[in-house]
Amino acid sequence: SLKSLAQRFQATVPVAVIMGSKGSGKTFMYLQMARLKAWSSFLNEFGLKGVGEGFIWPLIQSANLDEQAKEIVTSCHDDTRAQLPGIAFNPINQSDIRDRVLAKLEGRETSELAWKRFWLGMMADSLSCGEADDPLSAMQKALSKTSAHVVIQIDGLEDIFQNVGTDHVEQTAIRALCLGVTTALRELSDNRIGILIFIRKDLIKSAIRQNFGQFEALYKTFELKWNAEEALRLVAWLVGEAAGLKEYIDFD
């Protein structure tokens, strides 16, 4: 799935929703991307060379990260700001993000357009251009001035949206992010804003009840899985790697 992701977005900044069940490795991959710091570094892991440089910018993260994981995110923030001094990056405090979302939920906002503007506004705030009337154009303009590309990362949505199965407002919020925002980014000419949304499959399935099959087909090759087959693949890989250690270890 990760190789498919790299191959699909070898020449452009990635715009993708990475689904997976609980325990499938979504947060782990979020952290690995942050550790690599740049999209080109991720492509290099698969022997691919990308066109342009997309620097990783973690925006929303899981509430359950330990200190070592938080240090990886902070290091990624620091590196991206150092690499792109022309952009006034502004990491938003995670509690502030949560408060903003909860306030929007309490207002019972049901407009998908309003939620789309909310998400784009938060993204723009992290690039210090959120006061603009059109946050998407403002981000594009800011990045174009320095010929830069960024890849915004989002994870941990299940920590905030805990009633997606029954709450139509939460469904609208998730749908606006995973459908509205991603579509808007894909439609941009010379798009400089990538986004990787790591989300539990059951959440997005609850939010997109009509035409979920089409949505799933769009991102199916990137889906993270952890099931019996994947476990057997891991065992096979471990045995294969161990076979090269015969001169050091007595496997009898």
mmCIF file of C-alpha atoms in Angstrom:
data_model
loop_
_atom_site.group_PDB
_atom_site.id
_atom_site.type_symbol
_atom_site.label_atom_id
_atom_site.label_comp_id
_atom_site.label_asym_id
_atom_site.label_seq_id
_atom_site.Cartn_x
_atom_site.Cartn_y
_atom_site.Cartn_z
ATOM 1 C CA SER A 1 0.000 0.000 0.000
ATOM 2 C CA LEU A 2 2.830 2.403 0.815
ATOM 3 C CA LYS A 3 4.655 1.597 -2.400
ATOM 4 C CA SER A 4 1.413 2.261 -4.313
ATOM 5 C CA LEU A 5 1.140 5.623 -2.551
ATOM 6 C CA ALA A 6 4.698 6.534 -3.542
ATOM 7 C CA GLN A 7 4.227 5.457 -7.158
ATOM 8 C CA ARG A 8 0.903 7.272 -7.528
ATOM 9 C CA PHE A 9 2.315 10.595 -6.342
ATOM 10 C CA GLN A 10 5.808 10.397 -7.735
ATOM 11 C CA ALA A 11 5.412 13.526 -9.866
ATOM 12 C CA THR A 12 2.947 15.563 -7.768
ATOM 13 C CA VAL A 13 2.343 16.387 -4.130
ATOM 14 C CA PRO A 14 0.209 13.641 -2.560
ATOM 15 C CA VAL A 15 -3.493 14.208 -1.926
ATOM 16 C CA ALA A 16 -4.832 11.045 -0.335
ATOM 17 C CA VAL A 17 -6.988 9.561 2.384
ATOM 18 C CA ILE A 18 -5.207 6.601 3.981
ATOM 19 C CA MET A 19 -7.793 4.342 5.569
ATOM 20 C CA GLY A 20 -7.210 1.461 7.949
ATOM 21 C CA SER A 21 -8.779 -0.367 10.842
ATOM 22 C CA LYS A 22 -7.706 0.224 14.432
ATOM 23 C CA GLY A 23 -4.166 -1.072 14.895
ATOM 24 C CA SER A 24 -3.343 -1.114 11.186
ATOM 25 C CA GLY A 25 -0.428 1.319 11.565
ATOM 26 C CA LYS A 26 -1.914 4.697 10.633
ATOM 27 C CA THR A 27 -0.275 6.637 13.454
ATOM 28 C CA PHE A 28 2.954 4.694 12.971
ATOM 29 C CA MET A 29 3.068 5.765 9.310
ATOM 30 C CA TYR A 30 2.164 9.341 10.253
ATOM 31 C CA LEU A 31 5.242 9.379 12.496
ATOM 32 C CA GLN A 32 7.465 7.717 9.899
ATOM 33 C CA MET A 33 6.502 10.388 7.368
ATOM 34 C CA ALA A 34 7.322 13.054 9.971
ATOM 35 C CA ARG A 35 10.637 11.351 10.670
ATOM 36 C CA LEU A 36 11.530 11.432 6.954
ATOM 37 C CA LYS A 37 10.576 15.152 6.852
ATOM 38 C CA ALA A 38 10.177 15.361 3.061
ATOM 39 C CA TRP A 39 8.057 13.607 0.458
ATOM 40 C CA SER A 40 11.159 13.007 -1.680
ATOM 41 C CA SER A 41 12.708 11.063 1.211
ATOM 42 C CA PHE A 42 9.641 8.824 1.307
ATOM 43 C CA LEU A 43 9.949 8.229 -2.448
ATOM 44 C CA ASN A 44 13.625 7.362 -1.988
ATOM 45 C CA GLU A 45 12.617 4.544 0.372
ATOM 46 C CA PHE A 46 11.181 2.827 -2.725
ATOM 47 C CA GLY A 47 13.949 3.825 -5.104
ATOM 48 C CA LEU A 48 11.818 6.545 -6.695
ATOM 49 C CA LYS A 49 12.743 10.111 -7.506
ATOM 50 C CA GLY A 50 10.078 12.770 -7.265
ATOM 51 C CA VAL A 51 9.546 16.008 -9.151
ATOM 52 C CA GLY A 52 9.702 18.906 -6.710
ATOM 53 C CA GLU A 53 10.146 18.885 -2.975
ATOM 54 C CA GLY A 54 7.181 18.464 -0.662
ATOM 55 C CA PHE A 55 8.096 19.139 2.956
ATOM 56 C CA ILE A 56 6.031 17.312 5.560
ATOM 57 C CA TRP A 57 3.931 19.509 7.850
ATOM 58 C CA PRO A 58 2.075 17.646 10.647
ATOM 59 C CA LEU A 59 -1.101 19.571 11.494
ATOM 60 C CA ILE A 60 -3.330 17.314 13.602
ATOM 61 C CA GLN A 61 -1.930 14.373 15.524
ATOM 62 C CA SER A 62 -3.134 11.564 17.750
ATOM 63 C CA ALA A 63 -3.804 12.506 21.373
ATOM 64 C CA ASN A 64 -1.984 9.365 22.488
ATOM 65 C CA LEU A 65 1.547 10.146 21.304
ATOM 66 C CA ASP A 66 4.306 9.576 23.835
ATOM 67 C CA GLU A 67 7.112 12.079 24.375
ATOM 68 C CA GLN A 68 9.473 10.429 21.906
ATOM 69 C CA ALA A 69 6.804 10.545 19.193
ATOM 70 C CA LYS A 70 6.049 14.191 19.964
ATOM 71 C CA GLU A 71 9.747 14.953 19.551
ATOM 72 C CA ILE A 72 9.637 13.458 16.049
ATOM 73 C CA VAL A 73 6.763 15.799 15.135
ATOM 74 C CA THR A 74 8.525 18.809 16.656
ATOM 75 C CA SER A 75 11.724 17.969 14.786
ATOM 76 C CA CYS A 76 9.745 17.773 11.546
ATOM 77 C CA HIS A 77 8.173 21.179 12.231
ATOM 78 C CA ASP A 78 11.588 22.699 12.933
ATOM 79 C CA ASP A 79 13.155 21.190 9.816
ATOM 80 C CA THR A 80 10.359 22.322 7.482
ATOM 81 C CA ARG A 81 10.516 25.869 8.862
ATOM 82 C CA ALA A 82 14.293 25.884 8.413
ATOM 83 C CA GLN A 83 14.032 24.586 4.838
ATOM 84 C CA LEU A 84 11.362 27.144 3.889
ATOM 85 C CA PRO A 85 12.260 30.380 5.703
ATOM 86 C CA GLY A 86 10.054 32.370 3.333
ATOM 87 C CA ILE A 87 6.914 30.812 4.823
ATOM 88 C CA ALA A 88 5.761 31.900 8.292
ATOM 89 C CA PHE A 89 4.886 28.424 9.535
ATOM 90 C CA ASN A 90 2.837 28.394 12.715
ATOM 91 C CA PRO A 91 2.341 25.002 14.429
ATOM 92 C CA ILE A 92 -1.096 25.126 16.052
ATOM 93 C CA ASN A 93 -1.360 23.785 19.587
ATOM 94 C CA GLN A 94 -3.263 20.487 19.565
ATOM 95 C CA SER A 95 -5.558 21.579 22.391
ATOM 96 C CA ASP A 96 -6.382 24.721 20.394
ATOM 97 C CA ILE A 97 -7.291 22.588 17.377
ATOM 98 C CA ARG A 98 -9.520 20.425 19.524
ATOM 99 C CA ASP A 99 -11.216 23.486 21.029
ATOM 100 C CA ARG A 100 -11.855 24.956 17.575
ATOM 101 C CA VAL A 101 -13.427 21.739 16.316
ATOM 102 C CA LEU A 102 -15.532 21.233 19.442
ATOM 103 C CA ALA A 103 -16.789 24.822 19.275
ATOM 104 C CA LYS A 104 -17.819 24.254 15.655
ATOM 105 C CA LEU A 105 -19.563 21.029 16.634
ATOM 106 C CA GLU A 106 -21.409 22.733 19.480
ATOM 107 C CA GLY A 107 -22.707 25.263 16.975
ATOM 108 C CA ARG A 108 -24.328 22.342 15.132
ATOM 109 C CA GLU A 109 -22.979 23.534 11.791
ATOM 110 C CA THR A 110 -24.486 21.328 9.082
ATOM 111 C CA SER A 111 -23.163 23.076 5.984
ATOM 112 C CA GLU A 112 -20.534 21.037 4.200
ATOM 113 C CA LEU A 113 -19.218 24.221 2.579
ATOM 114 C CA ALA A 114 -18.788 25.867 5.989
ATOM 115 C CA TRP A 115 -16.856 22.873 7.306
ATOM 116 C CA LYS A 116 -14.698 22.832 4.188
ATOM 117 C CA ARG A 117 -13.809 26.498 4.773
ATOM 118 C CA PHE A 118 -13.146 25.653 8.437
ATOM 119 C CA TRP A 119 -10.585 22.971 7.535
ATOM 120 C CA LEU A 120 -8.935 25.109 4.845
ATOM 121 C CA GLY A 121 -8.831 28.019 7.290
ATOM 122 C CA MET A 122 -7.063 25.902 9.880
ATOM 123 C CA MET A 123 -4.556 24.722 7.288
ATOM 124 C CA ALA A 124 -3.975 28.339 6.247
ATOM 125 C CA ASP A 125 -3.560 29.406 9.891
ATOM 126 C CA SER A 126 -0.685 26.971 10.200
ATOM 127 C CA LEU A 127 0.957 28.813 7.283
ATOM 128 C CA SER A 128 0.083 32.205 8.828
ATOM 129 C CA CYS A 129 -2.336 33.208 6.074
ATOM 130 C CA GLY A 130 -5.639 32.184 7.623
ATOM 131 C CA GLU A 131 -7.100 35.712 7.743
ATOM 132 C CA ALA A 132 -7.554 35.806 3.968
ATOM 133 C CA ASP A 133 -11.029 35.663 2.439
ATOM 134 C CA ASP A 134 -9.906 32.692 0.346
ATOM 135 C CA PRO A 135 -7.546 30.580 2.498
ATOM 136 C CA LEU A 136 -6.841 28.110 -0.299
ATOM 137 C CA SER A 137 -5.668 30.808 -2.712
ATOM 138 C CA ALA A 138 -3.722 32.466 0.086
ATOM 139 C CA MET A 139 -1.799 29.246 0.780
ATOM 140 C CA GLN A 140 -1.102 28.733 -2.909
ATOM 141 C CA LYS A 141 0.141 32.302 -3.273
ATOM 142 C CA ALA A 142 2.401 32.078 -0.226
ATOM 143 C CA LEU A 143 3.950 28.833 -1.415
ATOM 144 C CA SER A 144 4.291 30.011 -5.033
ATOM 145 C CA LYS A 145 6.382 32.987 -3.937
ATOM 146 C CA THR A 146 9.080 30.612 -2.707
ATOM 147 C CA SER A 147 8.427 27.801 -5.236
ATOM 148 C CA ALA A 148 7.668 25.568 -2.268
ATOM 149 C CA HIS A 149 5.440 22.522 -1.742
ATOM 150 C CA VAL A 150 4.146 21.227 1.572
ATOM 151 C CA VAL A 151 2.390 18.008 2.550
ATOM 152 C CA ILE A 152 -0.007 18.548 5.446
ATOM 153 C CA GLN A 153 -0.610 15.519 7.668
ATOM 154 C CA ILE A 154 -3.759 14.809 9.688
ATOM 155 C CA ASP A 155 -4.263 11.944 12.151
ATOM 156 C CA GLY A 156 -6.155 11.304 15.375
ATOM 157 C CA LEU A 157 -9.590 12.398 14.155
ATOM 158 C CA GLU A 158 -11.211 9.597 16.154
ATOM 159 C CA ASP A 159 -10.006 11.335 19.338
ATOM 160 C CA ILE A 160 -12.232 14.323 18.538
ATOM 161 C CA PHE A 161 -15.065 12.832 16.497
ATOM 162 C CA GLN A 162 -16.359 10.098 18.770
ATOM 163 C CA ASN A 163 -19.975 9.949 17.554
ATOM 164 C CA VAL A 164 -19.598 9.814 13.791
ATOM 165 C CA GLY A 165 -21.845 6.770 13.591
ATOM 166 C CA THR A 166 -24.880 8.694 14.861
ATOM 167 C CA ASP A 167 -24.122 12.426 14.723
ATOM 168 C CA HIS A 168 -24.838 13.974 11.320
ATOM 169 C CA VAL A 169 -22.822 17.098 12.178
ATOM 170 C CA GLU A 170 -19.694 15.023 12.808
ATOM 171 C CA GLN A 171 -20.416 13.131 9.598
ATOM 172 C CA THR A 172 -20.571 16.424 7.703
ATOM 173 C CA ALA A 173 -17.264 17.572 9.210
ATOM 174 C CA ILE A 174 -15.450 14.373 8.218
ATOM 175 C CA ARG A 175 -17.029 14.347 4.767
ATOM 176 C CA ALA A 176 -16.033 17.980 4.145
ATOM 177 C CA LEU A 177 -12.415 17.183 5.009
ATOM 178 C CA CYS A 178 -12.016 13.877 3.200
ATOM 179 C CA LEU A 179 -14.140 14.765 0.162
ATOM 180 C CA GLY A 180 -14.420 18.546 -0.051
ATOM 181 C CA VAL A 181 -10.864 19.548 0.829
ATOM 182 C CA THR A 182 -9.165 16.777 -1.143
ATOM 183 C CA THR A 183 -11.273 17.528 -4.232
ATOM 184 C CA ALA A 184 -10.463 21.249 -3.977
ATOM 185 C CA LEU A 185 -6.734 20.504 -3.795
ATOM 186 C CA ARG A 186 -6.820 18.096 -6.735
ATOM 187 C CA GLU A 187 -8.599 20.686 -8.875
ATOM 188 C CA LEU A 188 -5.916 23.338 -8.335
ATOM 189 C CA SER A 189 -3.604 24.000 -11.254
ATOM 190 C CA ASP A 190 0.030 23.830 -10.146
ATOM 191 C CA ASN A 191 -1.109 22.572 -6.747
ATOM 192 C CA ARG A 192 1.514 23.132 -4.055
ATOM 193 C CA ILE A 193 -0.507 21.799 -1.116
ATOM 194 C CA GLY A 194 -0.478 18.082 -0.442
ATOM 195 C CA ILE A 195 -2.504 16.377 2.259
ATOM 196 C CA LEU A 196 -2.375 12.934 3.833
ATOM 197 C CA ILE A 197 -5.372 12.100 6.026
ATOM 198 C CA PHE A 198 -4.928 8.990 8.183
ATOM 199 C CA ILE A 199 -8.364 7.841 9.301
ATOM 200 C CA ARG A 200 -10.150 4.758 10.583
ATOM 201 C CA LYS A 201 -12.168 3.182 7.817
ATOM 202 C CA ASP A 202 -15.305 2.864 9.918
ATOM 203 C CA LEU A 203 -15.318 6.635 10.547
ATOM 204 C CA ILE A 204 -15.161 7.570 6.901
ATOM 205 C CA LYS A 205 -17.668 4.876 5.984
ATOM 206 C CA SER A 206 -20.139 6.373 8.472
ATOM 207 C CA ALA A 207 -19.544 9.866 7.076
ATOM 208 C CA ILE A 208 -19.873 8.943 3.388
ATOM 209 C CA ARG A 209 -22.937 6.759 3.207
ATOM 210 C CA GLN A 210 -23.773 7.510 -0.406
ATOM 211 C CA ASN A 211 -21.306 6.381 -3.055
ATOM 212 C CA PHE A 212 -18.817 5.114 -0.474
ATOM 213 C CA GLY A 213 -17.816 2.429 -2.975
ATOM 214 C CA GLN A 214 -16.537 5.086 -5.384
ATOM 215 C CA PHE A 215 -14.632 6.832 -2.597
ATOM 216 C CA GLU A 216 -13.133 3.546 -1.404
ATOM 217 C CA ALA A 217 -12.054 2.625 -4.931
ATOM 218 C CA LEU A 218 -10.187 5.935 -5.221
ATOM 219 C CA TYR A 219 -7.983 5.152 -2.221
ATOM 220 C CA LYS A 220 -8.182 1.374 -1.894
ATOM 221 C CA THR A 221 -4.617 0.719 -3.043
ATOM 222 C CA PHE A 222 -3.323 2.904 -0.179
ATOM 223 C CA GLU A 223 -5.385 1.246 2.548
ATOM 224 C CA LEU A 224 -3.371 -0.040 5.513
ATOM 225 C CA LYS A 225 -4.294 -3.550 6.582
ATOM 226 C CA TRP A 226 -3.443 -5.758 9.517
ATOM 227 C CA ASN A 227 -5.133 -9.139 9.245
ATOM 228 C CA ALA A 228 -4.239 -12.828 9.151
ATOM 229 C CA GLU A 229 -2.746 -12.553 5.669
ATOM 230 C CA GLU A 230 -0.594 -9.578 6.613
ATOM 231 C CA ALA A 231 0.589 -11.418 9.740
ATOM 232 C CA LEU A 232 1.623 -14.409 7.625
ATOM 233 C CA ARG A 233 3.458 -12.079 5.236
ATOM 234 C CA LEU A 234 5.390 -10.698 8.216
ATOM 235 C CA VAL A 235 6.286 -14.207 9.378
ATOM 236 C CA ALA A 236 7.435 -15.121 5.867
ATOM 237 C CA TRP A 237 9.563 -11.988 5.693
ATOM 238 C CA LEU A 238 11.139 -12.682 9.099
ATOM 239 C CA VAL A 239 11.966 -16.265 8.116
ATOM 240 C CA GLY A 240 13.408 -15.057 4.814
ATOM 241 C CA GLU A 241 15.603 -12.507 6.581
ATOM 242 C CA ALA A 242 16.694 -15.065 9.188
ATOM 243 C CA ALA A 243 17.779 -17.448 6.433
ATOM 244 C CA GLY A 244 20.677 -15.105 5.747
ATOM 245 C CA LEU A 245 21.957 -15.487 9.307
ATOM 246 C CA LYS A 246 22.781 -19.192 9.181
ATOM 247 C CA GLU A 247 26.500 -18.639 9.512
ATOM 248 C CA TYR A 248 25.921 -16.721 12.738
ATOM 249 C CA ILE A 249 23.023 -18.585 14.364
ATOM 250 C CA ASP A 250 22.321 -22.305 14.784
ATOM 251 C CA PHE A 251 18.666 -22.579 13.755
ATOM 252 C CA ASP A 252 18.471 -26.294 14.559
#
